[in-house]
Amino acid sequence: MPKLKGKEKNELFQYGNYCRYYGYRNPDDEDNRLKVLAERMDLFLGKDVLDIGCNIGHVTFSIARDFCAKSVVGMDIDRKLINIARKNVQYYINDSTPSSSSQPSSNHHFKDSALKNCNDLNCDNLNKSLPMQYHPIKSVGLKLSERFPYNVSFVQGNYVLESDLLLSLETSKFDIILCLSITKWFHLNWGDDGLKRAFKRMFAQLRPGGTLVVEPQPWKSYSRRKTLTETISQNYKNILLKPPMFTDYLLNEVGFANCETLSMPHNPSKGFQRPLKLYRKPKILVTSKD
């Protein structure tokens, strides 16, 4: 691929859709967010999960395989990343040598060497090594659609709807929604209105009693990306809903019942040491009366 100029490269990755994301986030080949989430395995057992901004699917695959989820859907705006993830699903489907046991795996160690050595502008080779990081497991007593890798799928699309009017068309179909390291990109590309709409869509898509898992990037990290595009630059100047205000908005405006902060996953880079927050949707929704 020809080398892109600065502006073209900025536009290519304006959504945080970096090919080497997991490589530089997890230089020690381990995603500690999974260790923290594994302490709440009960949230995922037999549940339907949506992973927003899934990139090439490292977390998506792990939740589908190791957390005994009924189904996991990974969604990303970048078609190329989604195609890589889909190729890996097909790898497992074609593989006829399943191993391991039917119990949740405690091993959340992932080899990211291929990602660290990959050029950001060329993701074509990522799918060649990723399948070796996961091994299909036997799932006794489960339907075929609930067994790994048949319980994982990927869709390409923009999670931020074009209008609030479209929110009324959403249905509750997930028990868990993962929103990991993506709020900043919603915010920069679509402003306060876009992020609020995304939060409302998450609430609408969760079943009663469901959980939203958010890993928000801190406000200070926004400034490093504020000049990626003209739209981002303008949105950055107009942002009023800062990350410390997210919890108040989600509880008092969107409708979540409570917030629980999990222990902060360790990361060699302080910029990636961010708390995971769990927002629970009420089991019984209270509707206002006229």
Coordinates of N, CA, C and O in Angstrom, one line a residue, residues 11-124:
E11 N -7.4 10.7 8.7 CA -8.8 10.4 8.4 C -9.1 8.9 8.4 O -10.1 8.4 8.7
L12 N -8.0 8.1 8.0 CA -8.1 6.7 8.0 C -8.4 6.1 9.4 O -9.1 5.2 9.6
F13 N -7.8 6.7 10.4 CA -7.9 6.3 11.8 C -8.6 7.2 12.7 O -8.4 7.2 13.9
Q14 N -9.5 8.0 12.1 CA -10.2 9.0 12.9 C -11.2 8.4 13.9 O -11.6 9.1 14.8
Y15 N -11.5 7.1 13.8 CA -12.4 6.5 14.7 C -11.7 5.6 15.8 O -12.3 4.9 16.5
G16 N -10.4 5.8 15.8 CA -9.6 5.0 16.8 C -9.4 3.5 16.3 O -9.1 2.6 17.1
N17 N -9.7 3.3 15.0 CA -9.6 2.0 14.4 C -8.2 1.6 14.0 O -8.0 1.3 12.8
Y18 N -7.3 1.6 14.9 CA -5.9 1.2 14.7 C -5.7 -0.3 14.6 O -6.2 -1.0 15.4
C19 N -5.0 -0.7 13.5 CA -4.8 -2.1 13.3 C -3.9 -2.7 14.4 O -4.1 -3.9 14.8
R20 N -3.0 -1.9 14.9 CA -2.1 -2.4 16.0 C -2.5 -2.1 17.4 O -1.7 -2.2 18.3
Y21 N -3.8 -1.8 17.5 CA -4.3 -1.4 18.8 C -3.9 -2.3 20.0 O -3.4 -1.9 21.0
Y22 N -4.2 -3.6 19.8 CA -3.9 -4.6 20.9 C -2.4 -4.7 21.1 O -2.0 -5.0 22.2
G23 N -1.6 -4.5 20.1 CA -0.2 -4.7 20.2 C 0.4 -3.6 21.1 O 1.2 -3.9 22.0
Y24 N 0.0 -2.3 20.9 CA 0.6 -1.3 21.8 C -0.2 -1.1 23.1 O 0.3 -0.6 24.1
R25 N -1.4 -1.6 23.1 CA -2.1 -1.6 24.4 C -1.6 -2.7 25.4 O -1.5 -2.5 26.6
N26 N -1.3 -3.8 24.8 CA -0.9 -5.0 25.6 C 0.5 -5.4 25.2 O 0.7 -6.5 24.7
P27 N 1.6 -4.6 25.5 CA 2.9 -5.0 25.1 C 3.4 -6.2 25.8 O 4.4 -6.9 25.3
D28 N 2.8 -6.6 26.9 CA 3.3 -7.9 27.6 C 2.4 -9.0 27.2 O 2.3 -10.1 27.9
D29 N 1.6 -8.8 26.1 CA 0.8 -9.9 25.5 C -0.4 -10.3 26.4 O -0.9 -11.4 26.3
E30 N -0.8 -9.5 27.3 CA -1.9 -9.8 28.2 C -2.9 -8.7 28.4 O -2.4 -7.6 28.7
D31 N -4.1 -8.9 28.2 CA -5.2 -7.9 28.4 C -5.8 -8.0 29.8 O -6.6 -8.9 30.0
N32 N -5.3 -7.2 30.7 CA -5.7 -7.3 32.1 C -7.2 -7.0 32.3 O -7.7 -7.2 33.4
R33 N -7.8 -6.3 31.4 CA -9.3 -6.1 31.5 C -10.0 -7.4 31.6 O -11.0 -7.5 32.3
L34 N -9.5 -8.4 30.9 CA -10.2 -9.7 30.9 C -10.1 -10.4 32.3 O -11.0 -11.1 32.7
K35 N -8.9 -10.1 33.0 CA -8.8 -10.7 34.3 C -9.8 -10.1 35.3 O -10.4 -10.7 36.1
V36 N -10.0 -8.8 35.1 CA -10.9 -8.1 36.0 C -12.3 -8.5 35.7 O -13.1 -8.8 36.6
L37 N -12.7 -8.7 34.4 CA -14.0 -9.1 34.1 C -14.3 -10.6 34.5 O -15.4 -11.0 34.7
A38 N -13.2 -11.4 34.5 CA -13.3 -12.8 34.8 C -13.8 -12.9 36.3 O -14.4 -14.0 36.7
E39 N -13.5 -11.9 37.1 CA -14.0 -11.9 38.5 C -15.5 -11.8 38.6 O -16.1 -12.1 39.6
R40 N -16.1 -11.4 37.5 CA -17.6 -11.2 37.4 C -18.1 -12.1 36.3 O -18.9 -11.8 35.5
M41 N -17.6 -13.4 36.2 CA -18.0 -14.3 35.2 C -19.5 -14.6 35.2 O -20.1 -14.9 34.2
D42 N -20.2 -14.4 36.3 CA -21.6 -14.6 36.4 C -22.4 -13.7 35.5 O -23.5 -14.0 35.1
L43 N -21.8 -12.5 35.2 CA -22.5 -11.6 34.3 C -22.6 -12.1 32.9 O -23.5 -11.7 32.1
F44 N -21.7 -13.0 32.5 CA -21.6 -13.4 31.1 C -22.2 -14.8 30.9 O -22.5 -15.2 29.7
L45 N -22.2 -15.6 31.9 CA -22.6 -17.0 31.8 C -24.0 -17.2 31.1 O -25.0 -16.7 31.7
G46 N -24.0 -17.8 29.9 CA -25.3 -18.0 29.2 C -26.0 -16.8 28.7 O -27.2 -16.8 28.4
K47 N -25.3 -15.7 28.6 CA -25.9 -14.4 28.2 C -25.5 -14.0 26.8 O -24.6 -14.5 26.2
D48 N -26.4 -13.1 26.3 CA -26.1 -12.5 25.0 C -25.4 -11.2 25.1 O -25.8 -10.3 25.9
V49 N -24.2 -11.1 24.4 CA -23.3 -10.0 24.6 C -23.1 -9.2 23.3 O -22.9 -9.8 22.3
L50 N -22.9 -7.9 23.5 CA -22.5 -7.0 22.3 C -21.2 -6.3 22.7 O -21.1 -5.7 23.8
D51 N -20.3 -6.4 21.8 CA -19.0 -5.7 22.0 C -18.8 -4.6 21.0 O -18.6 -4.9 19.8
I52 N -19.0 -3.4 21.4 CA -19.0 -2.2 20.5 C -17.5 -1.7 20.3 O -16.8 -1.6 21.3
G53 N -17.2 -1.5 19.1 CA -15.8 -1.1 18.8 C -14.8 -2.2 19.0 O -13.8 -2.1 19.6
C54 N -15.1 -3.4 18.4 CA -14.4 -4.6 18.8 C -13.1 -4.7 18.1 O -12.3 -5.7 18.4
N55 N -12.7 -3.9 17.1 CA -11.5 -4.0 16.4 C -11.4 -5.4 15.7 O -12.4 -5.7 15.1
I56 N -10.3 -6.1 15.9 CA -10.2 -7.4 15.2 C -10.8 -8.5 16.1 O -10.7 -9.7 15.7
G57 N -11.3 -8.2 17.2 CA -12.0 -9.2 18.0 C -11.3 -9.9 19.1 O -11.8 -10.9 19.6
H58 N -10.2 -9.4 19.6 CA -9.5 -10.1 20.7 C -10.5 -10.3 21.9 O -10.6 -11.5 22.4
V59 N -11.1 -9.3 22.4 CA -11.9 -9.4 23.6 C -13.2 -10.1 23.2 O -13.7 -11.0 24.0
T60 N -13.7 -9.9 22.0 CA -14.9 -10.6 21.6 C -14.7 -12.1 21.6 O -15.6 -12.9 22.1
F61 N -13.6 -12.6 21.0 CA -13.3 -14.0 21.0 C -13.2 -14.6 22.4 O -13.7 -15.7 22.7
S62 N -12.5 -13.8 23.3 CA -12.3 -14.3 24.6 C -13.6 -14.5 25.4 O -13.8 -15.5 26.1
I63 N -14.5 -13.5 25.3 CA -15.8 -13.6 26.0 C -16.6 -14.7 25.4 O -17.2 -15.5 26.2
A64 N -16.5 -15.0 24.1 CA -17.3 -16.1 23.5 C -16.7 -17.4 24.0 O -17.5 -18.4 24.2
R65 N -15.4 -17.5 24.1 CA -14.8 -18.8 24.4 C -14.7 -19.1 25.9 O -15.0 -20.1 26.4
D66 N -14.1 -18.1 26.6 CA -13.7 -18.3 28.0 C -14.7 -17.9 29.0 O -14.6 -18.3 30.2
F67 N -15.7 -17.1 28.6 CA -16.7 -16.6 29.6 C -18.0 -17.3 29.5 O -19.0 -16.9 30.2
C68 N -18.1 -18.3 28.6 CA -19.3 -19.2 28.5 C -20.5 -18.3 28.1 O -21.7 -18.6 28.6
A69 N -20.4 -17.3 27.3 CA -21.5 -16.5 26.9 C -22.3 -17.3 25.9 O -21.8 -18.1 25.1
K70 N -23.6 -17.1 25.9 CA -24.5 -17.8 24.9 C -24.2 -17.3 23.5 O -24.1 -18.1 22.6
S71 N -24.1 -16.0 23.3 CA -23.7 -15.4 22.0 C -23.0 -14.1 22.2 O -23.2 -13.4 23.2
V72 N -22.1 -13.8 21.3 CA -21.3 -12.6 21.4 C -21.3 -12.0 20.0 O -20.9 -12.6 19.0
V73 N -21.7 -10.7 19.9 CA -21.6 -10.0 18.6 C -20.6 -8.9 18.7 O -20.7 -8.0 19.7
G74 N -19.6 -8.9 17.9 CA -18.6 -7.8 17.8 C -19.0 -6.8 16.7 O -19.3 -7.2 15.6
M75 N -18.9 -5.6 17.0 CA -19.3 -4.5 16.0 C -18.2 -3.5 15.9 O -17.7 -3.0 16.9
D76 N -17.9 -3.1 14.7 CA -16.9 -2.1 14.5 C -17.2 -1.3 13.2 O -17.8 -1.9 12.3
I77 N -16.8 0.0 13.2 CA -17.1 0.8 12.0 C -16.2 0.5 10.9 O -16.5 0.8 9.7
D78 N -15.0 -0.1 11.2 CA -14.0 -0.4 10.1 C -14.3 -1.7 9.5 O -14.1 -2.8 10.1
R79 N -14.6 -1.7 8.2 CA -14.9 -3.0 7.5 C -13.7 -3.9 7.4 O -13.9 -5.1 7.5
K80 N -12.5 -3.3 7.2 CA -11.3 -4.2 7.1 C -11.1 -5.0 8.4 O -10.7 -6.2 8.4
L81 N -11.2 -4.3 9.5 CA -11.0 -5.0 10.8 C -12.1 -6.1 11.0 O -11.8 -7.2 11.5
I82 N -13.3 -5.8 10.6 CA -14.4 -6.8 10.7 C -14.1 -8.0 9.8 O -14.4 -9.1 10.2
N83 N -13.6 -7.7 8.6 CA -13.3 -8.8 7.7 C -12.3 -9.8 8.3 O -12.3 -11.0 8.1
I84 N -11.3 -9.2 9.0 CA -10.2 -10.0 9.6 C -10.9 -10.9 10.7 O -10.6 -12.1 10.8
A85 N -11.7 -10.3 11.5 CA -12.4 -11.0 12.6 C -13.2 -12.1 12.0 O -13.2 -13.3 12.6
R86 N -13.9 -11.9 10.9 CA -14.8 -12.9 10.3 C -14.0 -14.1 9.8 O -14.4 -15.2 9.8
K87 N -12.8 -13.8 9.3 CA -11.9 -14.8 8.7 C -11.5 -15.8 9.9 O -11.4 -17.0 9.7
N88 N -11.3 -15.2 11.1 CA -10.9 -16.0 12.2 C -12.1 -16.9 12.7 O -11.9 -18.0 13.1
V89 N -13.3 -16.4 12.6 CA -14.5 -17.2 12.9 C -14.5 -18.4 12.0 O -14.7 -19.6 12.4
Q90 N -14.3 -18.2 10.7 CA -14.3 -19.2 9.7 C -13.2 -20.2 10.0 O -13.4 -21.4 9.7
Y91 N -12.1 -19.7 10.5 CA -11.0 -20.6 10.8 C -11.4 -21.7 11.8 O -11.2 -22.9 11.6
Y92 N -12.1 -21.2 12.8 CA -12.5 -22.2 13.9 C -13.6 -23.1 13.4 O -13.6 -24.3 13.7
I93 N -14.5 -22.6 12.5 CA -15.6 -23.5 12.0 C -14.9 -24.6 11.2 O -15.4 -25.7 11.2
N94 N -13.9 -24.3 10.4 CA -13.2 -25.2 9.6 C -12.3 -26.2 10.3 O -11.9 -27.2 9.9
D95 N -11.9 -25.8 11.5 CA -11.0 -26.6 12.3 C -11.7 -27.8 12.9 O -12.8 -27.7 13.5
S96 N -11.2 -28.9 12.7 CA -11.8 -30.2 13.2 C -11.1 -30.8 14.3 O -11.3 -32.0 14.7
T97 N -10.2 -30.0 15.0 CA -9.5 -30.6 16.2 C -9.7 -29.8 17.4 O -8.8 -29.2 17.9
P98 N -10.9 -29.8 18.0 CA -11.2 -29.1 19.2 C -10.4 -29.6 20.4 O -10.1 -30.8 20.4
S99 N -10.0 -28.8 21.3 CA -9.3 -29.2 22.5 C -9.8 -28.5 23.7 O -10.8 -27.7 23.7
S100 N -9.2 -28.7 24.9 CA -9.5 -28.1 26.1 C -10.8 -28.7 26.7 O -11.2 -29.8 26.3
S101 N -11.4 -28.1 27.7 CA -12.5 -28.7 28.4 C -13.7 -27.8 28.3 O -13.7 -26.7 27.7
S102 N -14.8 -28.2 28.9 CA -16.1 -27.5 28.8 C -16.1 -26.4 29.8 O -17.1 -25.6 29.9
Q103 N -15.2 -26.3 30.7 CA -15.2 -25.3 31.8 C -14.5 -24.0 31.3 O -13.7 -24.0 30.4
P104 N -15.0 -22.9 31.9 CA -14.3 -21.6 31.5 C -12.8 -21.6 31.7 O -12.4 -22.1 32.8
S105 N -12.1 -21.1 30.8 CA -10.6 -21.1 30.9 C -10.2 -20.0 31.8 O -10.7 -18.9 31.7
S106 N -9.2 -20.2 32.6 CA -8.7 -19.1 33.4 C -7.5 -18.5 32.8 O -6.9 -17.6 33.3
N107 N -7.1 -19.0 31.5 CA -6.0 -18.4 30.8 C -6.4 -17.3 29.9 O -7.1 -17.5 29.0
H108 N -6.0 -16.0 30.3 CA -6.4 -14.9 29.5 C -5.2 -14.2 28.9 O -5.0 -13.0 28.9
H109 N -4.2 -15.1 28.5 CA -2.9 -14.6 28.0 C -2.9 -14.7 26.5 O -3.2 -15.7 25.9
F110 N -2.7 -13.6 25.8 CA -2.8 -13.5 24.4 C -1.5 -13.1 23.8 O -0.9 -12.1 24.2
K111 N -1.1 -13.7 22.7 CA 0.1 -13.4 22.0 C -0.2 -12.3 20.9 O -1.0 -12.6 20.0
D112 N 0.4 -11.2 21.1 CA 0.1 -10.1 20.2 C 1.3 -9.7 19.3 O 1.4 -8.6 18.8
S113 N 2.3 -10.6 19.1 CA 3.5 -10.3 18.4 C 3.2 -9.9 16.9 O 3.8 -9.0 16.4
A114 N 2.2 -10.6 16.3 CA 1.8 -10.2 15.0 C 1.3 -8.8 14.9 O 1.6 -8.1 13.9
L115 N 0.6 -8.3 15.9 CA 0.1 -7.0 15.9 C 1.2 -6.0 16.1 O 1.2 -4.9 15.5
K116 N 2.1 -6.3 17.0 CA 3.2 -5.3 17.2 C 4.1 -5.1 16.0 O 4.7 -4.1 15.9
N117 N 4.2 -6.2 15.2 CA 5.1 -6.1 14.0 C 4.3 -5.6 12.8 O 4.9 -5.6 11.7
C118 N 3.0 -5.4 12.9 CA 2.2 -5.0 11.7 C 2.2 -3.5 11.4 O 2.2 -2.7 12.3
N119 N 2.3 -3.2 10.2 CA 2.2 -1.8 9.8 C 0.8 -1.3 9.9 O -0.1 -2.0 9.5
D120 N 0.6 -0.2 10.6 CA -0.7 0.3 10.8 C -1.6 0.4 9.5 O -2.8 0.4 9.5
L121 N -0.9 0.6 8.4 CA -1.6 0.8 7.1 C -1.9 -0.5 6.4 O -2.4 -0.5 5.3
N122 N -1.4 -1.6 6.9 CA -1.6 -2.9 6.2 C -2.0 -4.0 7.2 O -1.1 -4.5 7.9
C123 N -3.3 -4.3 7.3 CA -3.7 -5.3 8.2 C -3.9 -6.7 7.6 O -4.4 -7.6 8.2
D124 N -3.5 -6.8 6.4 CA -3.8 -8.1 5.6 C -3.3 -9.3 6.3 O -3.8 -10.4 6.1

